[in-house]
mmCIF file of C-alpha atoms and ligand atoms in Angstrom:
data_model
loop_
_atom_site.group_PDB
_atom_site.id
_atom_site.type_symbol
_atom_site.label_atom_id
_atom_site.label_comp_id
_atom_site.label_asym_id
_atom_site.label_seq_id
_atom_site.Cartn_x
_atom_site.Cartn_y
_atom_site.Cartn_z
ATOM 1 C CA MET A 1 -45.669 -23.745 -51.216
ATOM 2 C CA LYS A 2 -42.346 -25.386 -50.419
ATOM 3 C CA LEU A 3 -41.777 -28.875 -51.790
ATOM 4 C CA LEU A 4 -40.959 -30.158 -48.311
ATOM 5 C CA GLU A 5 -41.649 -28.576 -44.962
ATOM 6 C CA ILE A 6 -40.507 -30.106 -41.711
ATOM 7 C CA LYS A 7 -41.918 -28.627 -38.521
ATOM 8 C CA GLU A 8 -40.762 -29.418 -34.975
ATOM 9 C CA LEU A 9 -39.720 -32.937 -35.976
ATOM 10 C CA SER A 10 -38.503 -35.065 -33.072
ATOM 11 C CA VAL A 11 -37.555 -38.748 -33.213
ATOM 12 C CA GLU A 12 -36.729 -40.949 -30.225
ATOM 13 C CA TYR A 13 -35.538 -44.542 -30.328
ATOM 14 C CA VAL A 14 -36.712 -46.727 -27.469
ATOM 15 C CA THR A 15 -34.018 -49.285 -26.624
ATOM 16 C CA PRO A 16 -33.504 -51.720 -23.707
ATOM 17 C CA LEU A 17 -30.759 -49.381 -22.449
ATOM 18 C CA GLY A 18 -32.886 -46.248 -22.531
ATOM 19 C CA VAL A 19 -34.267 -43.661 -24.915
ATOM 20 C CA ILE A 20 -32.120 -42.011 -27.607
ATOM 21 C CA ARG A 21 -33.247 -38.587 -28.773
ATOM 22 C CA ALA A 22 -32.075 -38.806 -32.368
ATOM 23 C CA LEU A 23 -33.831 -35.634 -33.575
ATOM 24 C CA GLU A 24 -35.062 -32.747 -31.460
ATOM 25 C CA ARG A 25 -37.513 -30.147 -32.818
ATOM 26 C CA VAL A 26 -36.016 -29.898 -36.295
ATOM 27 C CA ASN A 27 -37.483 -27.275 -38.641
ATOM 28 C CA LEU A 28 -36.456 -26.971 -42.269
ATOM 29 C CA GLY A 29 -37.802 -26.551 -45.762
ATOM 30 C CA VAL A 30 -36.736 -27.572 -49.252
ATOM 31 C CA GLU A 31 -37.777 -25.570 -52.318
ATOM 32 C CA ARG A 32 -38.445 -27.150 -55.699
ATOM 33 C CA GLY A 33 -35.227 -27.813 -57.598
ATOM 34 C CA GLU A 34 -33.110 -27.096 -54.525
ATOM 35 C CA PHE A 35 -30.283 -29.306 -53.277
ATOM 36 C CA LEU A 36 -29.942 -29.377 -49.509
ATOM 37 C CA GLY A 37 -26.881 -30.852 -47.832
ATOM 38 C CA VAL A 38 -27.389 -32.385 -44.382
ATOM 39 C CA VAL A 39 -24.011 -32.634 -42.667
ATOM 40 C CA GLY A 40 -22.683 -33.644 -39.281
ATOM 41 C CA GLU A 41 -20.692 -36.272 -37.454
ATOM 42 C CA SER A 42 -21.748 -39.869 -37.053
ATOM 43 C CA GLY A 43 -24.788 -40.180 -34.785
ATOM 44 C CA SER A 44 -25.979 -36.584 -35.299
ATOM 45 C CA GLY A 45 -29.317 -37.792 -36.697
ATOM 46 C CA LYS A 46 -28.779 -37.285 -40.457
ATOM 47 C CA SER A 47 -30.060 -40.701 -41.569
ATOM 48 C CA THR A 48 -32.923 -40.574 -39.069
ATOM 49 C CA LEU A 49 -34.059 -37.367 -40.791
ATOM 50 C CA GLY A 50 -33.908 -39.058 -44.235
ATOM 51 C CA TYR A 51 -35.779 -42.166 -43.068
ATOM 52 C CA ALA A 52 -38.416 -40.070 -41.290
ATOM 53 C CA ILE A 53 -39.185 -38.181 -44.530
ATOM 54 C CA ILE A 54 -39.659 -41.407 -46.489
ATOM 55 C CA ARG A 55 -41.376 -42.996 -43.435
ATOM 56 C CA LEU A 56 -39.014 -45.915 -43.166
ATOM 57 C CA LEU A 57 -38.041 -45.545 -39.507
ATOM 58 C CA PRO A 58 -37.704 -48.764 -37.493
ATOM 59 C CA GLN A 59 -40.489 -49.864 -35.153
ATOM 60 C CA ASN A 60 -38.716 -48.660 -32.008
ATOM 61 C CA ALA A 61 -38.903 -45.053 -33.264
ATOM 62 C CA ARG A 62 -41.352 -42.556 -31.718
ATOM 63 C CA VAL A 63 -42.004 -39.602 -33.979
ATOM 64 C CA SER A 64 -43.666 -36.232 -33.405
ATOM 65 C CA GLY A 65 -43.951 -33.045 -35.437
ATOM 66 C CA LYS A 66 -44.994 -32.560 -39.039
ATOM 67 C CA ILE A 67 -43.535 -33.477 -42.415
ATOM 68 C CA LEU A 68 -45.411 -31.912 -45.312
ATOM 69 C CA PHE A 69 -44.475 -33.075 -48.797
ATOM 70 C CA GLU A 70 -46.202 -30.987 -51.483
ATOM 71 C CA GLY A 71 -48.617 -30.099 -48.673
ATOM 72 C CA PHE A 72 -49.333 -33.774 -47.947
ATOM 73 C CA ASP A 73 -48.971 -34.830 -44.306
ATOM 74 C CA ILE A 74 -46.483 -37.729 -44.434
ATOM 75 C CA LEU A 75 -46.594 -38.701 -40.764
ATOM 76 C CA SER A 76 -50.346 -39.097 -40.468
ATOM 77 C CA ALA A 77 -50.918 -40.710 -43.892
ATOM 78 C CA LYS A 78 -51.997 -44.344 -44.252
ATOM 79 C CA GLU A 79 -49.314 -46.844 -45.282
ATOM 80 C CA GLU A 80 -51.000 -47.440 -48.676
ATOM 81 C CA GLN A 81 -50.867 -43.686 -49.399
ATOM 82 C CA ILE A 82 -47.175 -43.615 -48.470
ATOM 83 C CA ARG A 83 -46.417 -46.562 -50.766
ATOM 84 C CA LYS A 84 -47.692 -44.493 -53.712
ATOM 85 C CA ILE A 85 -45.213 -41.738 -52.868
ATOM 86 C CA ARG A 86 -42.216 -43.762 -51.685
ATOM 87 C CA GLY A 87 -40.150 -44.942 -54.646
ATOM 88 C CA LYS A 88 -42.053 -42.632 -57.029
ATOM 89 C CA SER A 89 -42.295 -38.991 -55.927
ATOM 90 C CA ILE A 90 -39.671 -39.462 -53.215
ATOM 91 C CA THR A 91 -36.849 -41.873 -53.997
ATOM 92 C CA MET A 92 -33.804 -42.819 -51.994
ATOM 93 C CA VAL A 93 -30.199 -43.686 -52.799
ATOM 94 C CA PHE A 94 -28.647 -45.690 -49.992
ATOM 95 C CA GLN A 95 -25.073 -45.622 -48.794
ATOM 96 C CA ASP A 96 -24.133 -49.131 -49.836
ATOM 97 C CA PRO A 97 -25.272 -50.215 -53.320
ATOM 98 C CA PHE A 98 -24.171 -53.804 -52.583
ATOM 99 C CA THR A 99 -27.025 -54.204 -50.117
ATOM 100 C CA SER A 100 -29.562 -52.562 -52.435
ATOM 101 C CA LEU A 101 -29.026 -54.931 -55.378
ATOM 102 C CA ASN A 102 -29.871 -58.633 -55.187
ATOM 103 C CA PRO A 103 -26.742 -60.570 -56.304
ATOM 104 C CA LEU A 104 -28.872 -63.420 -57.734
ATOM 105 C CA PHE A 105 -30.588 -61.358 -60.416
ATOM 106 C CA LYS A 106 -29.289 -59.425 -63.382
ATOM 107 C CA VAL A 107 -29.349 -55.651 -63.017
ATOM 108 C CA GLY A 108 -31.992 -55.281 -65.763
ATOM 109 C CA GLU A 109 -34.355 -57.516 -63.758
ATOM 110 C CA GLN A 110 -34.148 -55.271 -60.708
ATOM 111 C CA ILE A 111 -33.670 -51.623 -61.495
ATOM 112 C CA THR A 112 -36.804 -51.373 -63.633
ATOM 113 C CA ARG A 113 -39.061 -52.400 -60.709
ATOM 114 C CA PRO A 114 -40.065 -48.829 -59.748
ATOM 115 C CA LEU A 115 -41.234 -48.153 -63.330
ATOM 116 C CA GLU A 116 -43.146 -51.456 -63.450
ATOM 117 C CA VAL A 117 -44.779 -50.869 -60.050
ATOM 118 C CA HIS A 118 -45.559 -47.164 -60.223
ATOM 119 C CA TYR A 119 -46.225 -46.734 -63.959
ATOM 120 C CA ALA A 120 -47.544 -50.251 -64.746
ATOM 121 C CA MET A 121 -44.936 -50.617 -67.507
ATOM 122 C CA SER A 122 -43.968 -53.933 -69.067
ATOM 123 C CA LYS A 123 -40.403 -55.025 -68.313
ATOM 124 C CA ARG A 124 -39.490 -54.414 -71.946
ATOM 125 C CA ASP A 125 -40.832 -50.853 -71.965
ATOM 126 C CA ALA A 126 -39.273 -50.163 -68.573
ATOM 127 C CA GLN A 127 -35.869 -51.375 -69.770
ATOM 128 C CA GLN A 128 -36.203 -49.182 -72.858
ATOM 129 C CA LYS A 129 -36.997 -46.143 -70.688
ATOM 130 C CA MET A 130 -34.205 -47.032 -68.287
ATOM 131 C CA LYS A 131 -31.623 -46.609 -71.064
ATOM 132 C CA HIS A 132 -32.202 -42.855 -70.961
ATOM 133 C CA PHE A 133 -31.462 -42.684 -67.215
ATOM 134 C CA LEU A 134 -28.424 -44.922 -67.600
ATOM 135 C CA SER A 135 -27.022 -42.501 -70.154
ATOM 136 C CA LEU A 136 -27.722 -39.591 -67.753
ATOM 137 C CA VAL A 137 -25.406 -41.201 -65.203
ATOM 138 C CA GLY A 138 -22.821 -42.075 -67.869
ATOM 139 C CA LEU A 139 -23.572 -45.813 -68.241
ATOM 140 C CA SER A 140 -24.323 -47.864 -71.343
ATOM 141 C CA ASP A 141 -27.306 -50.259 -71.456
ATOM 142 C CA TYR A 142 -24.796 -53.128 -71.410
ATOM 143 C CA VAL A 143 -25.022 -53.062 -67.586
ATOM 144 C CA LEU A 144 -28.636 -54.276 -67.747
ATOM 145 C CA SER A 145 -27.394 -57.743 -68.729
ATOM 146 C CA CYS A 146 -24.813 -57.923 -65.898
ATOM 147 C CA TYR A 147 -25.052 -59.392 -62.425
ATOM 148 C CA PRO A 148 -24.273 -56.854 -59.682
ATOM 149 C CA PHE A 149 -21.009 -58.628 -58.721
ATOM 150 C CA GLU A 150 -19.696 -58.047 -62.253
ATOM 151 C CA LEU A 151 -19.820 -54.271 -61.706
ATOM 152 C CA SER A 152 -17.586 -51.966 -59.671
ATOM 153 C CA GLY A 153 -18.876 -50.119 -56.590
ATOM 154 C CA GLY A 154 -18.903 -46.835 -58.506
ATOM 155 C CA THR A 155 -20.970 -48.339 -61.353
ATOM 156 C CA GLN A 156 -23.406 -49.853 -58.864
ATOM 157 C CA GLN A 157 -23.825 -46.503 -57.135
ATOM 158 C CA ARG A 158 -24.508 -44.846 -60.499
ATOM 159 C CA LEU A 159 -27.124 -47.548 -61.171
ATOM 160 C CA MET A 160 -28.816 -46.650 -57.888
ATOM 161 C CA LEU A 161 -28.865 -43.051 -58.977
ATOM 162 C CA ALA A 162 -30.373 -43.983 -62.370
ATOM 163 C CA MET A 163 -33.050 -46.024 -60.580
ATOM 164 C CA ALA A 164 -33.792 -43.121 -58.211
ATOM 165 C CA LEU A 165 -34.177 -40.772 -61.214
ATOM 166 C CA SER A 166 -36.290 -43.128 -63.325
ATOM 167 C CA THR A 167 -39.685 -42.362 -61.770
ATOM 168 C CA ALA A 168 -39.219 -38.592 -62.285
ATOM 169 C CA PRO A 169 -39.290 -37.905 -58.529
ATOM 170 C CA SER A 170 -39.754 -34.477 -56.998
ATOM 171 C CA LEU A 171 -37.319 -35.354 -54.218
ATOM 172 C CA ILE A 172 -34.329 -37.676 -54.023
ATOM 173 C CA ILE A 173 -32.850 -38.468 -50.616
ATOM 174 C CA ALA A 174 -29.253 -39.623 -51.035
ATOM 175 C CA ASP A 175 -27.771 -41.059 -47.827
ATOM 176 C CA GLU A 176 -23.961 -40.975 -48.011
ATOM 177 C CA PRO A 177 -23.996 -41.889 -51.747
ATOM 178 C CA THR A 178 -20.238 -41.417 -52.084
ATOM 179 C CA SER A 179 -18.897 -42.776 -48.810
ATOM 180 C CA SER A 180 -18.348 -46.346 -50.085
ATOM 181 C CA VAL A 181 -16.389 -45.279 -53.194
ATOM 182 C CA ASP A 182 -12.867 -43.943 -53.650
ATOM 183 C CA ALA A 183 -12.037 -40.257 -54.155
ATOM 184 C CA SER A 184 -11.978 -40.349 -57.981
ATOM 185 C CA ILE A 185 -15.360 -42.138 -58.199
ATOM 186 C CA GLN A 186 -16.700 -39.723 -55.602
ATOM 187 C CA ALA A 187 -15.669 -36.814 -57.814
ATOM 188 C CA GLN A 188 -17.265 -38.556 -60.821
ATOM 189 C CA ILE A 189 -20.592 -39.054 -58.981
ATOM 190 C CA LEU A 190 -20.619 -35.443 -57.781
ATOM 191 C CA ARG A 191 -19.944 -34.263 -61.332
ATOM 192 C CA ILE A 192 -22.839 -36.398 -62.600
ATOM 193 C CA LEU A 193 -25.120 -34.943 -59.918
ATOM 194 C CA LEU A 194 -24.232 -31.416 -60.976
ATOM 195 C CA GLU A 195 -24.859 -32.213 -64.645
ATOM 196 C CA ILE A 196 -28.203 -33.857 -63.894
ATOM 197 C CA LYS A 197 -29.167 -30.901 -61.709
ATOM 198 C CA LYS A 198 -28.855 -28.628 -64.734
ATOM 199 C CA LYS A 199 -31.070 -30.872 -66.875
ATOM 200 C CA THR A 200 -33.866 -31.842 -64.480
ATOM 201 C CA SER A 201 -36.003 -30.154 -61.851
ATOM 202 C CA PHE A 202 -35.965 -32.478 -58.867
ATOM 203 C CA SER A 203 -34.818 -31.524 -55.378
ATOM 204 C CA MET A 204 -32.257 -33.466 -53.399
ATOM 205 C CA ILE A 205 -31.403 -33.979 -49.766
ATOM 206 C CA LEU A 206 -27.793 -35.072 -49.703
ATOM 207 C CA ILE A 207 -26.869 -36.655 -46.378
ATOM 208 C CA THR A 208 -23.148 -36.791 -45.711
ATOM 209 C CA HIS A 209 -20.593 -36.438 -42.910
ATOM 210 C CA ASN A 210 -18.390 -34.607 -45.443
ATOM 211 C CA ILE A 211 -19.188 -30.874 -45.586
ATOM 212 C CA GLU A 212 -16.911 -30.521 -48.619
ATOM 213 C CA VAL A 213 -18.952 -33.072 -50.595
ATOM 214 C CA ALA A 214 -22.219 -31.365 -49.620
ATOM 215 C CA SER A 215 -20.979 -27.901 -50.457
ATOM 216 C CA SER A 216 -19.757 -28.966 -53.894
ATOM 217 C CA VAL A 217 -23.314 -29.702 -55.108
ATOM 218 C CA CYS A 218 -25.806 -28.209 -52.648
ATOM 219 C CA ASP A 219 -27.503 -24.814 -52.633
ATOM 220 C CA LYS A 220 -28.108 -24.866 -48.895
ATOM 221 C CA LEU A 221 -26.517 -26.560 -45.907
ATOM 222 C CA CYS A 222 -28.108 -27.858 -42.748
ATOM 223 C CA VAL A 223 -25.555 -28.667 -40.052
ATOM 224 C CA MET A 224 -26.635 -31.209 -37.417
ATOM 225 C CA TYR A 225 -25.162 -31.896 -33.993
ATOM 226 C CA ALA A 226 -26.592 -34.420 -31.504
ATOM 227 C CA GLY A 227 -30.011 -34.362 -33.178
ATOM 228 C CA ARG A 228 -30.197 -30.561 -33.286
ATOM 229 C CA LEU A 229 -30.115 -28.402 -36.378
ATOM 230 C CA VAL A 230 -27.351 -25.996 -35.340
ATOM 231 C CA GLU A 231 -26.901 -23.969 -38.529
ATOM 232 C CA PHE A 232 -28.999 -23.587 -41.665
ATOM 233 C CA GLY A 233 -28.288 -21.297 -44.579
ATOM 234 C CA SER A 234 -27.077 -20.943 -48.143
ATOM 235 C CA THR A 235 -23.893 -22.878 -48.919
ATOM 236 C CA LYS A 236 -22.198 -19.659 -49.978
ATOM 237 C CA HIS A 237 -22.867 -17.922 -46.646
ATOM 238 C CA VAL A 238 -22.128 -20.958 -44.465
ATOM 239 C CA LEU A 239 -18.803 -21.606 -46.199
ATOM 240 C CA SER A 240 -17.622 -18.016 -46.336
ATOM 241 C CA ASP A 241 -18.716 -17.059 -42.830
ATOM 242 C CA PRO A 242 -19.723 -20.035 -40.657
ATOM 243 C CA LYS A 243 -21.560 -18.763 -37.577
ATOM 244 C CA HIS A 244 -21.909 -21.806 -35.313
ATOM 245 C CA PRO A 245 -18.702 -22.916 -33.547
ATOM 246 C CA TYR A 246 -19.389 -26.515 -34.639
ATOM 247 C CA THR A 247 -19.664 -25.491 -38.317
ATOM 248 C CA GLN A 248 -16.450 -23.487 -37.907
ATOM 249 C CA ALA A 249 -14.754 -26.555 -36.414
ATOM 250 C CA LEU A 250 -16.046 -28.838 -39.204
ATOM 251 C CA LEU A 251 -14.693 -26.490 -41.855
ATOM 252 C CA SER A 252 -11.312 -26.178 -40.161
ATOM 253 C CA CYS A 253 -10.915 -29.983 -40.456
ATOM 254 C CA ILE A 254 -10.929 -29.852 -44.275
ATOM 255 C CA PRO A 255 -7.421 -30.347 -45.679
ATOM 256 C CA ARG A 256 -6.534 -27.569 -48.123
ATOM 257 C CA PRO A 257 -3.597 -27.472 -50.538
ATOM 258 C CA ARG A 258 -0.694 -25.238 -49.461
ATOM 259 C CA GLU A 259 -0.439 -22.017 -51.396
ATOM 260 C CA SER A 260 3.360 -22.178 -51.462
ATOM 261 C CA LYS A 261 6.013 -24.782 -50.698
ATOM 262 C CA THR A 262 7.182 -22.929 -47.614
ATOM 263 C CA GLN A 263 3.705 -22.447 -46.219
ATOM 264 C CA THR A 264 2.508 -25.056 -43.750
ATOM 265 C CA LYS A 265 -1.073 -25.487 -42.668
ATOM 266 C CA LYS A 266 -1.959 -27.157 -39.408
ATOM 267 C CA LEU A 267 -4.858 -29.552 -39.878
ATOM 268 C CA SER A 268 -7.373 -29.216 -37.069
ATOM 269 C CA ALA A 269 -9.524 -31.864 -35.462
ATOM 270 C CA ILE A 270 -12.565 -31.236 -33.294
ATOM 271 C CA SER A 271 -11.534 -31.935 -29.731
ATOM 272 C CA GLY A 272 -13.376 -34.576 -27.709
ATOM 273 C CA ASN A 273 -15.919 -37.078 -28.963
ATOM 274 C CA PRO A 274 -19.520 -36.922 -30.138
ATOM 275 C CA PRO A 275 -21.852 -37.153 -27.123
ATOM 276 C CA ASP A 276 -23.014 -40.447 -25.633
ATOM 277 C CA PRO A 277 -26.594 -40.704 -26.999
ATOM 278 C CA PHE A 278 -27.852 -42.088 -23.658
ATOM 279 C CA ASN A 279 -26.262 -39.303 -21.668
ATOM 280 C CA THR A 280 -26.085 -36.087 -23.673
ATOM 281 C CA PRO A 281 -24.616 -32.963 -22.028
ATOM 282 C CA THR A 282 -26.900 -30.441 -20.333
ATOM 283 C CA GLY A 283 -27.337 -27.013 -21.954
ATOM 284 C CA CYS A 284 -25.818 -26.729 -25.401
ATOM 285 C CA LYS A 285 -24.958 -30.257 -26.566
ATOM 286 C CA PHE A 286 -21.705 -28.987 -28.084
ATOM 287 C CA HIS A 287 -20.441 -27.189 -24.950
ATOM 288 C CA PRO A 288 -17.860 -29.808 -23.777
ATOM 289 C CA ARG A 289 -16.086 -29.435 -27.150
ATOM 290 C CA CYS A 290 -16.649 -25.763 -27.862
ATOM 291 C CA SER A 291 -13.781 -23.305 -27.562
ATOM 292 C CA HIS A 292 -16.266 -20.414 -27.075
ATOM 293 C CA ALA A 293 -18.247 -22.064 -24.279
ATOM 294 C CA TRP A 294 -18.962 -20.160 -21.047
ATOM 295 C CA LYS A 295 -20.992 -20.958 -17.939
ATOM 296 C CA LEU A 296 -24.426 -20.437 -19.490
ATOM 297 C CA CYS A 297 -23.646 -22.926 -22.294
ATOM 298 C CA GLY A 298 -23.555 -25.842 -19.853
ATOM 299 C CA GLU A 299 -26.716 -24.728 -18.080
ATOM 300 C CA GLU A 300 -29.208 -23.659 -20.715
ATOM 301 C CA GLU A 301 -30.046 -24.880 -24.207
ATOM 302 C CA PRO A 302 -29.620 -22.013 -26.669
ATOM 303 C CA LYS A 303 -32.602 -20.771 -28.643
ATOM 304 C CA GLU A 304 -32.465 -20.502 -32.392
ATOM 305 C CA SER A 305 -31.443 -17.061 -33.656
ATOM 306 C CA VAL A 306 -31.781 -15.587 -37.112
ATOM 307 C CA VAL A 307 -28.490 -14.021 -38.195
ATOM 308 C CA GLY A 308 -28.867 -12.358 -41.588
ATOM 309 C CA GLU A 309 -30.334 -15.134 -43.742
ATOM 310 C CA ARG A 310 -28.971 -17.789 -41.410
ATOM 311 C CA ARG A 311 -30.539 -19.759 -38.571
ATOM 312 C CA VAL A 312 -28.095 -20.568 -35.771
ATOM 313 C CA LEU A 313 -28.543 -22.437 -32.484
ATOM 314 C CA CYS A 314 -25.953 -20.853 -30.201
ATOM 315 C CA HIS A 315 -25.895 -18.541 -27.156
ATOM 316 C CA LEU A 316 -23.391 -16.303 -28.944
ATOM 317 C CA TYR A 317 -26.262 -15.054 -31.118
ATOM 318 C CA ASN A 318 -29.012 -15.008 -28.474
ATOM 319 C CA GLY A 319 -28.376 -11.321 -27.829
HETATM 320 P P1 ATP B 401 -24.099 -42.048 -39.350
HETATM 321 O O1 ATP B 401 -23.378 -40.974 -40.139
HETATM 322 O O2 ATP B 401 -23.190 -42.870 -38.490
HETATM 323 O O3 ATP B 401 -25.060 -42.855 -40.156
HETATM 324 P P2 ATP B 401 -26.245 -40.310 -38.510
HETATM 325 O O4 ATP B 401 -25.852 -38.884 -38.322
HETATM 326 O O5 ATP B 401 -26.918 -40.678 -39.777
HETATM 327 O O6 ATP B 401 -24.983 -41.243 -38.263
HETATM 328 P P3 ATP B 401 -28.393 -41.670 -37.182
HETATM 329 O O7 ATP B 401 -28.063 -42.963 -37.858
HETATM 330 O O8 ATP B 401 -29.620 -40.957 -37.605
HETATM 331 O O9 ATP B 401 -27.157 -40.674 -37.250
HETATM 332 O O10 ATP B 401 -28.481 -41.950 -35.612
HETATM 333 C C1 ATP B 401 -28.811 -40.946 -34.669
HETATM 334 C C2 ATP B 401 -28.795 -41.589 -33.296
HETATM 335 O O11 ATP B 401 -29.831 -42.565 -33.212
HETATM 336 C C3 ATP B 401 -27.496 -42.340 -32.982
HETATM 337 O O12 ATP B 401 -27.191 -42.187 -31.619
HETATM 338 C C4 ATP B 401 -27.828 -43.782 -33.302
HETATM 339 O O13 ATP B 401 -27.072 -44.674 -32.512
HETATM 340 C C5 ATP B 401 -29.302 -43.848 -32.894
HETATM 341 N N1 ATP B 401 -30.054 -44.855 -33.665
HETATM 342 C C6 ATP B 401 -30.175 -44.913 -35.010
HETATM 343 N N2 ATP B 401 -30.980 -45.949 -35.369
HETATM 344 C C7 ATP B 401 -31.375 -46.534 -34.205
HETATM 345 C C8 ATP B 401 -32.216 -47.647 -33.888
HETATM 346 N N3 ATP B 401 -32.835 -48.332 -34.841
HETATM 347 N N4 ATP B 401 -32.389 -47.966 -32.584
HETATM 348 C C9 ATP B 401 -31.764 -47.258 -31.615
HETATM 349 N N5 ATP B 401 -30.979 -46.200 -31.837
HETATM 350 C C10 ATP B 401 -30.774 -45.837 -33.103
HETATM 351 FE FE1 SF4 B 402 -20.418 -23.006 -28.022
HETATM 352 FE FE2 SF4 B 402 -22.039 -22.008 -26.196
HETATM 353 FE FE3 SF4 B 402 -22.583 -21.675 -28.763
HETATM 354 FE FE4 SF4 B 402 -22.848 -24.048 -27.670
HETATM 355 S S1 SF4 B 402 -24.026 -22.235 -27.167
HETATM 356 S S2 SF4 B 402 -21.895 -23.607 -29.597
HETATM 357 S S3 SF4 B 402 -21.145 -24.044 -26.220
HETATM 358 S S4 SF4 B 402 -20.810 -20.836 -27.639
#
């Protein structure tokens, strides 16, 4: 059994201006110990997917489909059952550590809460246990006696990671964990993730707009566009031979060092803008920006095709 199985997941947000289809019939699975990168532009539905799994969607969300975590049906479970899983078996690292830590309390008062709540530990025991996870993310226990504002953004993000690891979860959902830090701290956090991956057995869903970040630590990639999963496969295959025109376009936007001084490399950008969520294009949602588009693309939504070990949502592969 897969650790996580998502079947035909759709999420709509009901707003005064209309309905936004944030996710449309998404199917994916995560194996134990596997790192899955969820990538795509802003508004493609990445965070909605993460919040749906941990059942933290806002009240204006309408959800259908199935999310099975270790066989357990997340969407139809009672709130008290979910509270036993959320923060213990499934933990989350949010984009902005500043909003996750209360500035009025010392770090040691806050980051041990999951251990106190889920394992009924005393604060003293929890702080003792926390030292191990702090060392895993390269921090000394000195940080426990600090207020959040005394620590840099990178240190705070590492604290969030230590907290997410502390309950020995099966799944960590990390939503843009490196987007609020500079490039060197980003590299440091990615290095820590890779080291921890070798030592522990949890799975991770890494949500990021940066396909380079995802591919540096993830085993598989799931590429999202306008709420659709447009390409899903192993990182190696997706990077070496991207099938979907949107994945190809995303990869062509990555700046690469020149191989020689005389060689110049034109940096591409994806033409056009992400679709208006209240008025998405007919047919394939990517067709107004796709250089391969033909008449059918604007008329009919493509069906998912299996190409080798890949799943691709594009008419080019519909035979
Ligand atoms: P970003 O990278 O900017 O966080 P994302 O890929 O994570 O984007 P989501 O945040 O999941 O995308 O949003 C998907 C769509 O749902 C967007 O059009 C967004 O505006 C809309 N949306 C998200 N949350 C809500 C909400 N609470 N109410 C209404 N619409 C929402
Ligand atoms: Fe491009 Fe058509 Fe494929 Fe959409 S279905 S990605 S428009 S070729």
